[in-house]
């Protein structure tokens, strides 16, 4: 079989799907791309057995249909060096030899048998279907994926929980210290449903959605989900198990509310946290009327720092400790200019929300405090 395809188009699609491939695979065939040419459309598949990514592109001309697998790294590295031009692929499907011709030269490499490549998982008849705008999905994943856990004992915490109702879709992530709840009113399901998307496919989607417009179709059953984008299709194994009741850990009425400029607070935290203990990264926020004092110290090295920021605060004087890296993560994943930090007392979780929510979005982040020694 023979086909001709644009070098940059092919290279771009290969790079996008290659992110699925693990550096070490149990099956050697998973080190390969699967090429499948049907009626002038070339589909390229990459998989790590749990997550599979498929992309398709039109070829300029072809003389026959066929399938073959080819080592991903070799082909990717070889195509990276070729500027935009037509590439001619000639494959002998019996001897599995591949010849790639380009303007000034040619590559020869060996294919692998396509039949060894794992079959795509099919969803059950009871699969649920939801449509969501690509940018809305990207926003939700961007805001929540940093809060997922790496917990072998509680695998349900290692992904983003999609809670789908007939009114909205909520994306939740938590590692036990911090929690993100991002609710979007711009999408909803036809029935109550939920699934937990693992971290790896969430990050893969994040990379693909940045260039996507239009709607993403999500279909899922108890074990697998299929995300259909304009140029890509991702099939992934879901995390099985019950996600904890996230609403029960969110305090409903924290009496003390601090309104502060987000960028100034991030700057102060970055400067002061340099002087915190490396083991705990503890920083202390001391609240008094219309000002917030951020301080840190490392007793082992006799270093300390303190900085005062103006804020809106009318409550009683109060001190609370947080892990600076977690608080910075949360503030960096909110886009509003000002945030409200809602507190009850130094032992209970602080709730951080943007002063102005984005259109059709309800974003809430929560952070557990650390004990202060004083």
Short mmCIF file of C-alpha atoms in Angstrom, two decimals:
data_model
loop_
_atom_site.label_atom_id
_atom_site.label_comp_id
_atom_site.label_asym_id
_atom_site.label_seq_id
_atom_site.Cartn_x
_atom_site.Cartn_y
_atom_site.Cartn_z
CA UNK A 1 0.00 0.00 0.00
CA UNK A 2 1.09 3.56 -0.65
CA UNK A 3 -0.08 6.98 0.55
CA UNK A 4 1.13 10.61 0.54
CA UNK A 5 0.61 12.93 3.51
CA UNK A 6 1.81 16.37 4.68
CA UNK A 7 4.84 16.08 6.98
CA UNK A 8 3.83 18.83 9.46
CA UNK A 9 0.18 17.65 9.66
CA UNK A 10 1.30 14.09 10.41
CA UNK A 11 3.99 15.19 12.87
CA UNK A 12 1.53 17.44 14.78
CA UNK A 13 -1.05 14.66 15.14
CA UNK A 14 1.60 12.12 16.17
CA UNK A 15 3.00 14.43 18.85
CA UNK A 16 -0.49 15.02 20.28
CA UNK A 17 -1.31 11.30 20.64
CA UNK A 18 2.23 10.26 21.66
CA UNK A 19 1.70 11.74 25.15
CA UNK A 20 -0.36 8.65 26.01
CA UNK A 21 2.58 6.28 25.55
CA UNK A 22 4.39 5.26 28.75
CA UNK A 23 8.18 5.19 28.87
CA UNK A 24 8.01 1.51 29.93
CA UNK A 25 5.27 -0.75 28.60
CA UNK A 26 4.38 -4.31 29.55
CA UNK A 27 3.45 -5.07 25.91
CA UNK A 28 6.06 -4.13 23.27
CA UNK A 29 3.26 -3.27 20.77
CA UNK A 30 2.29 -0.33 23.07
CA UNK A 31 5.57 1.37 22.10
CA UNK A 32 4.01 1.77 18.62
CA UNK A 33 1.51 3.91 16.78
CA UNK A 34 -1.24 2.01 14.99
CA UNK A 35 -1.82 3.40 11.47
CA UNK A 36 -5.14 2.53 9.83
CA UNK A 37 -5.85 3.88 6.35
CA UNK A 38 -9.47 3.65 5.15
CA UNK A 39 -10.91 5.54 2.14
CA UNK A 40 -8.28 8.28 2.17
CA UNK A 41 -8.50 8.93 5.93
CA UNK A 42 -5.54 7.95 8.10
CA UNK A 43 -6.32 7.12 11.74
CA UNK A 44 -3.43 7.04 14.20
CA UNK A 45 -3.90 5.33 17.57
CA UNK A 46 -1.65 5.35 20.65
CA UNK A 47 -2.41 3.52 23.89
CA UNK A 48 -1.06 2.58 27.32
CA UNK A 49 -3.78 -0.14 27.66
CA UNK A 50 -5.81 2.03 30.12
CA UNK A 51 -6.07 5.16 27.96
CA UNK A 52 -6.26 5.20 24.16
CA UNK A 53 -6.07 8.28 21.95
CA UNK A 54 -7.14 8.22 18.30
CA UNK A 55 -6.69 11.02 15.77
CA UNK A 56 -7.45 11.14 12.06
CA UNK A 57 -6.25 13.21 9.12
CA UNK A 58 -6.84 13.25 5.38
CA UNK A 59 -4.07 11.94 3.13
CA UNK A 60 -3.29 13.62 -0.23
CA UNK A 61 -3.54 10.37 -2.17
CA UNK A 62 -3.61 6.63 -1.47
CA UNK A 63 -3.88 3.45 -3.51
CA UNK A 64 -5.15 0.87 -0.98
CA UNK A 65 -6.50 0.48 2.54
CA UNK A 66 -4.49 -1.25 5.24
CA UNK A 67 -3.22 -1.31 8.83
CA UNK A 68 0.25 -1.49 10.36
CA UNK A 69 2.01 -0.51 13.60
CA UNK A 70 5.29 1.41 13.76
CA UNK A 71 7.64 2.28 16.63
CA UNK A 72 6.52 5.67 17.93
CA UNK A 73 9.83 7.15 19.06
CA UNK A 74 11.71 6.42 15.83
CA UNK A 75 8.99 7.89 13.62
CA UNK A 76 8.41 10.93 15.83
CA UNK A 77 12.11 11.84 16.00
CA UNK A 78 12.56 11.29 12.25
CA UNK A 79 9.58 13.48 11.25
CA UNK A 80 10.48 16.26 13.67
CA UNK A 81 13.51 17.12 11.53
CA UNK A 82 11.62 17.40 8.22
CA UNK A 83 10.22 20.81 7.13
CA UNK A 84 6.74 21.04 5.54
CA UNK A 85 6.57 18.85 2.41
CA UNK A 86 4.70 15.80 1.10
CA UNK A 87 5.87 12.46 2.52
CA UNK A 88 5.34 9.29 0.52
CA UNK A 89 4.84 6.12 2.59
CA UNK A 90 5.19 2.75 0.88
CA UNK A 91 4.39 -0.31 3.01
CA UNK A 92 4.76 -3.94 2.06
CA UNK A 93 2.10 -5.54 4.25
CA UNK A 94 3.63 -9.02 3.85
CA UNK A 95 7.28 -8.30 4.73
CA UNK A 96 6.28 -5.29 6.92
CA UNK A 97 8.92 -3.03 5.36
CA UNK A 98 8.19 0.71 5.33
CA UNK A 99 9.87 3.20 2.97
CA UNK A 100 9.28 6.89 3.61
CA UNK A 101 10.39 9.19 0.79
CA UNK A 102 10.79 12.94 1.17
CA UNK A 103 12.31 15.69 -0.97
CA UNK A 104 16.00 14.94 -0.43
CA UNK A 105 16.07 11.42 0.91
CA UNK A 106 14.30 8.41 2.35
CA UNK A 107 13.87 6.43 5.55
CA UNK A 108 13.52 2.65 5.76
CA UNK A 109 12.10 0.99 8.85
CA UNK A 110 10.17 -2.09 9.89
CA UNK A 111 6.48 -2.20 10.77
CA UNK A 112 4.85 -4.49 13.32
CA UNK A 113 1.75 -6.60 12.92
CA UNK A 114 -1.31 -4.40 13.51
CA UNK A 115 -3.38 -7.33 14.85
CA UNK A 116 -1.31 -7.37 18.05
CA UNK A 117 -2.51 -3.86 18.95
CA UNK A 118 -5.23 -3.89 21.68
CA UNK A 119 -8.82 -3.47 20.48
CA UNK A 120 -10.71 -0.30 21.39
CA UNK A 121 -13.02 -0.79 24.37
CA UNK A 122 -16.73 -0.60 23.54
CA UNK A 123 -19.16 1.02 25.96
CA UNK A 124 -22.16 -0.87 27.35
CA UNK A 125 -25.75 -0.24 26.21
CA UNK A 126 -26.47 1.75 29.38
CA UNK A 127 -23.86 4.44 28.56
CA UNK A 128 -24.71 8.02 29.55
CA UNK A 129 -24.13 10.82 27.01
CA UNK A 130 -23.33 14.45 27.86
CA UNK A 131 -22.26 17.40 25.70
CA UNK A 132 -20.07 20.20 27.06
CA UNK A 133 -18.33 23.14 25.41
CA UNK A 134 -14.59 22.49 24.92
CA UNK A 135 -13.51 25.70 26.71
CA UNK A 136 -15.87 25.07 29.66
CA UNK A 137 -14.42 21.56 30.07
CA UNK A 138 -10.86 22.93 29.76
CA UNK A 139 -11.59 25.54 32.45
CA UNK A 140 -12.95 22.93 34.84
CA UNK A 141 -9.99 20.58 34.33
CA UNK A 142 -7.47 23.43 34.59
CA UNK A 143 -8.95 24.63 37.84
CA UNK A 144 -9.24 21.23 39.51
CA UNK A 145 -6.53 18.82 38.32
CA UNK A 146 -3.86 20.33 40.63
CA UNK A 147 -5.89 19.29 43.69
CA UNK A 148 -6.06 15.57 42.81
CA UNK A 149 -4.22 13.17 45.13
CA UNK A 150 -1.55 10.48 44.64
CA UNK A 151 -2.97 8.08 47.17
CA UNK A 152 -2.57 4.33 46.63
CA UNK A 153 -4.84 3.53 49.57
CA UNK A 154 -7.73 5.73 48.35
CA UNK A 155 -7.59 5.57 44.53
CA UNK A 156 -10.93 7.43 44.18
CA UNK A 157 -9.10 10.61 45.25
CA UNK A 158 -6.62 10.32 42.35
CA UNK A 159 -8.91 11.85 39.75
CA UNK A 160 -11.49 14.52 38.97
CA UNK A 161 -15.04 13.66 40.03
CA UNK A 162 -17.68 14.71 37.48
CA UNK A 163 -21.02 15.16 39.25
CA UNK A 164 -23.71 15.52 36.56
CA UNK A 165 -27.27 16.70 37.27
CA UNK A 166 -30.10 17.95 35.06
CA UNK A 167 -29.15 21.56 35.99
CA UNK A 168 -25.35 21.64 35.95
CA UNK A 169 -22.06 19.75 35.91
CA UNK A 170 -19.69 19.97 38.88
CA UNK A 171 -16.02 18.99 38.72
CA UNK A 172 -14.44 18.19 42.09
CA UNK A 173 -10.90 17.28 43.11
CA UNK A 174 -9.39 16.84 46.56
CA UNK A 175 -6.31 15.33 48.18
CA UNK A 176 -7.60 15.62 51.75
CA UNK A 177 -5.75 18.93 52.37
CA UNK A 178 -7.24 21.05 49.60
CA UNK A 179 -10.49 20.77 47.66
CA UNK A 180 -11.74 22.40 44.46
CA UNK A 181 -15.40 22.49 43.45
CA UNK A 182 -16.00 24.01 40.02
CA UNK A 183 -19.66 24.07 39.02
CA UNK A 184 -20.69 25.07 35.49
CA UNK A 185 -24.23 26.03 34.57
CA UNK A 186 -23.31 26.06 30.86
CA UNK A 187 -23.74 22.27 30.58
CA UNK A 188 -25.98 19.63 32.13
CA UNK A 189 -27.03 16.02 31.74
CA UNK A 190 -30.39 14.42 30.98
CA UNK A 191 -30.20 12.39 34.18
CA UNK A 192 -28.24 12.20 37.42
CA UNK A 193 -24.86 10.52 36.77
CA UNK A 194 -21.22 10.66 37.86
CA UNK A 195 -17.76 9.32 37.04
CA UNK A 196 -14.15 9.77 38.23
CA UNK A 197 -11.66 10.71 35.50
CA UNK A 198 -8.05 9.67 36.33
CA UNK A 199 -5.31 12.29 36.39
CA UNK A 200 -3.42 11.12 33.29
CA UNK A 201 -6.35 11.33 30.82
CA UNK A 202 -7.35 14.64 32.47
CA UNK A 203 -3.91 16.08 31.66
CA UNK A 204 -4.06 14.66 28.11
CA UNK A 205 -7.43 16.35 27.60
CA UNK A 206 -6.00 19.60 28.96
CA UNK A 207 -3.37 19.60 26.19
CA UNK A 208 -5.87 18.74 23.43
CA UNK A 209 -8.67 21.11 24.51
CA UNK A 210 -6.45 24.20 24.33
CA UNK A 211 -6.74 24.11 20.53
CA UNK A 212 -10.37 22.91 20.33
CA UNK A 213 -13.55 24.84 19.66
CA UNK A 214 -17.13 23.60 19.72
CA UNK A 215 -18.68 20.78 21.71
CA UNK A 216 -17.06 17.76 23.33
CA UNK A 217 -19.23 14.64 23.58
CA UNK A 218 -18.64 12.56 26.72
CA UNK A 219 -20.08 9.02 26.84
CA UNK A 220 -19.45 6.73 29.81
CA UNK A 221 -20.58 3.56 31.55
CA UNK A 222 -19.44 2.08 34.90
CA UNK A 223 -15.90 1.31 33.71
CA UNK A 224 -14.92 3.45 30.71
CA UNK A 225 -15.44 6.88 29.18
CA UNK A 226 -15.15 8.13 25.61
CA UNK A 227 -14.37 11.80 24.89
CA UNK A 228 -15.04 12.81 21.27
CA UNK A 229 -13.40 16.06 20.15
CA UNK A 230 -13.24 17.56 16.68
CA UNK A 231 -10.01 15.83 15.65
CA UNK A 232 -9.44 13.35 18.47
CA UNK A 233 -11.17 10.55 20.33
CA UNK A 234 -10.02 9.41 23.76
CA UNK A 235 -11.14 6.19 25.43
CA UNK A 236 -10.06 5.76 29.06
CA UNK A 237 -10.64 3.45 32.00
CA UNK A 238 -12.40 5.25 34.85
CA UNK A 239 -11.55 5.01 38.54
CA UNK A 240 -14.13 2.73 40.16
CA UNK A 241 -15.52 3.38 43.63
CA UNK A 242 -17.64 5.89 45.52
CA UNK A 243 -16.38 9.46 45.74
CA UNK A 244 -16.76 10.95 49.25
CA UNK A 245 -19.58 13.44 49.85
CA UNK A 246 -17.66 16.61 49.05
CA UNK A 247 -20.47 18.99 50.09
CA UNK A 248 -20.33 17.71 53.68
CA UNK A 249 -16.76 19.01 54.19
CA UNK A 250 -17.49 22.53 52.90
CA UNK A 251 -18.34 24.82 55.85
CA UNK A 252 -21.63 26.60 55.17
CA UNK A 253 -21.30 29.78 57.23
CA UNK A 254 -17.82 30.96 58.07
CA UNK A 255 -18.35 34.23 59.97
CA UNK A 256 -14.99 35.90 59.22
CA UNK A 257 -14.49 37.14 55.67
CA UNK A 258 -11.30 38.73 54.30
CA UNK A 259 -11.33 40.37 50.86
CA UNK A 260 -7.82 40.78 49.43
CA UNK A 261 -6.10 41.50 46.11
CA UNK A 262 -5.06 38.11 44.72
CA UNK A 263 -1.83 39.14 42.96
CA UNK A 264 -0.52 41.14 45.96
CA UNK A 265 -1.23 38.20 48.26
CA UNK A 266 0.56 35.78 45.88
CA UNK A 267 3.59 38.12 45.78
CA UNK A 268 3.71 38.41 49.58
CA UNK A 269 3.33 34.63 50.05
CA UNK A 270 6.16 33.92 47.59
CA UNK A 271 8.51 36.35 49.36
CA UNK A 272 7.66 35.30 52.91
CA UNK A 273 7.50 31.52 52.26
CA UNK A 274 11.24 31.53 51.38
CA UNK A 275 11.84 31.90 55.13
CA UNK A 276 9.44 29.17 56.25
CA UNK A 277 10.55 25.77 57.55
CA UNK A 278 11.40 23.55 54.59
CA UNK A 279 9.79 20.56 56.29
CA UNK A 280 6.36 22.14 56.83
CA UNK A 281 6.23 25.28 54.56
CA UNK A 282 4.05 26.78 57.34
CA UNK A 283 3.02 30.40 56.97
CA UNK A 284 0.89 32.31 59.46
CA UNK A 285 -1.84 34.77 58.49
CA UNK A 286 -2.69 37.23 61.27
CA UNK A 287 -5.91 39.17 60.66
CA UNK A 288 -6.77 42.48 62.26
CA UNK A 289 -8.99 45.37 61.14
CA UNK A 290 -8.41 45.91 57.39
CA UNK A 291 -4.97 44.36 57.38
CA UNK A 292 -3.43 40.93 57.00
CA UNK A 293 0.07 40.11 58.27
CA UNK A 294 1.82 37.20 56.59
CA UNK A 295 4.72 35.72 58.53
CA UNK A 296 6.99 32.67 58.49
CA UNK A 297 9.97 31.44 60.44
CA UNK A 298 12.45 28.61 60.40
CA UNK A 299 13.69 28.03 63.96
CA UNK A 300 16.43 25.61 62.82
CA UNK A 301 18.13 28.27 60.69
CA UNK A 302 17.04 31.35 62.71
CA UNK A 303 15.36 32.99 59.72
CA UNK A 304 12.01 34.74 59.62
CA UNK A 305 9.99 37.16 57.49
CA UNK A 306 6.86 39.26 57.88
CA UNK A 307 4.83 41.38 55.50
CA UNK A 308 1.63 43.36 55.92
CA UNK A 309 -1.05 43.79 53.25
CA UNK A 310 -4.17 45.93 53.19
CA UNK A 311 -7.44 43.99 52.98
CA UNK A 312 -11.12 44.37 53.86
CA UNK A 313 -11.73 42.71 57.22
CA UNK A 314 -14.09 43.71 60.03
CA UNK A 315 -13.99 40.67 62.34
CA UNK A 316 -12.10 39.84 65.55
CA UNK A 317 -8.32 39.52 65.52
CA UNK A 318 -7.34 35.99 64.54
CA UNK A 319 -4.31 33.92 63.43
CA UNK A 320 -4.39 30.85 61.21
CA UNK A 321 -1.65 28.70 59.68
CA UNK A 322 -1.55 27.25 56.16
CA UNK A 323 0.95 25.33 54.05
CA UNK A 324 2.26 28.05 51.72
CA UNK A 325 2.65 25.80 48.65
CA UNK A 326 -1.00 24.69 48.88
CA UNK A 327 -2.28 28.25 49.35
CA UNK A 328 -0.23 29.45 46.37
CA UNK A 329 -1.56 26.58 44.22
CA UNK A 330 -5.11 27.62 45.04
CA UNK A 331 -4.57 31.35 44.40
CA UNK A 332 -2.77 30.62 41.10
CA UNK A 333 -5.76 28.62 39.87
CA UNK A 334 -8.27 31.43 40.40
CA UNK A 335 -8.45 34.10 37.71
CA UNK A 336 -10.36 36.87 39.56
CA UNK A 337 -8.55 40.04 40.66
CA UNK A 338 -9.81 39.79 44.24
CA UNK A 339 -10.58 36.78 46.42
CA UNK A 340 -12.57 36.30 49.61
CA UNK A 341 -11.08 34.05 52.29
CA UNK A 342 -13.83 32.82 54.63
CA UNK A 343 -12.73 31.54 58.06
CA UNK A 344 -14.40 30.25 61.22
CA UNK A 345 -11.52 29.51 63.60
CA UNK A 346 -7.84 28.41 63.34
CA UNK A 347 -8.73 24.70 63.40
CA UNK A 348 -11.34 24.69 60.63
CA UNK A 349 -10.98 24.78 56.87
CA UNK A 350 -10.70 28.11 55.07
CA UNK A 351 -12.90 28.65 52.00
CA UNK A 352 -11.46 30.74 49.15
CA UNK A 353 -13.75 32.08 46.42
CA UNK A 354 -13.34 34.74 43.72
CA UNK A 355 -15.13 38.04 44.44
CA UNK A 356 -16.48 38.00 40.87
CA UNK A 357 -17.40 34.57 39.50
CA UNK A 358 -16.97 33.98 35.77
CA UNK A 359 -20.12 33.71 33.69
CA UNK A 360 -22.12 30.50 34.37
CA UNK A 361 -19.46 29.33 36.84
CA UNK A 362 -19.48 28.77 40.59
CA UNK A 363 -15.92 28.18 41.83
CA UNK A 364 -15.01 27.33 45.41
CA UNK A 365 -11.69 26.19 46.86
CA UNK A 366 -11.05 24.92 50.36
CA UNK A 367 -7.83 24.53 52.34
CA UNK A 368 -7.26 22.75 55.64
CA UNK A 369 -5.22 24.76 58.17
CA UNK A 370 -2.01 23.71 59.92
CA UNK A 371 -1.59 23.92 63.68
CA UNK A 372 0.24 26.96 65.02
CA UNK A 373 2.58 26.40 67.95
CA UNK A 374 1.78 29.69 69.63
#
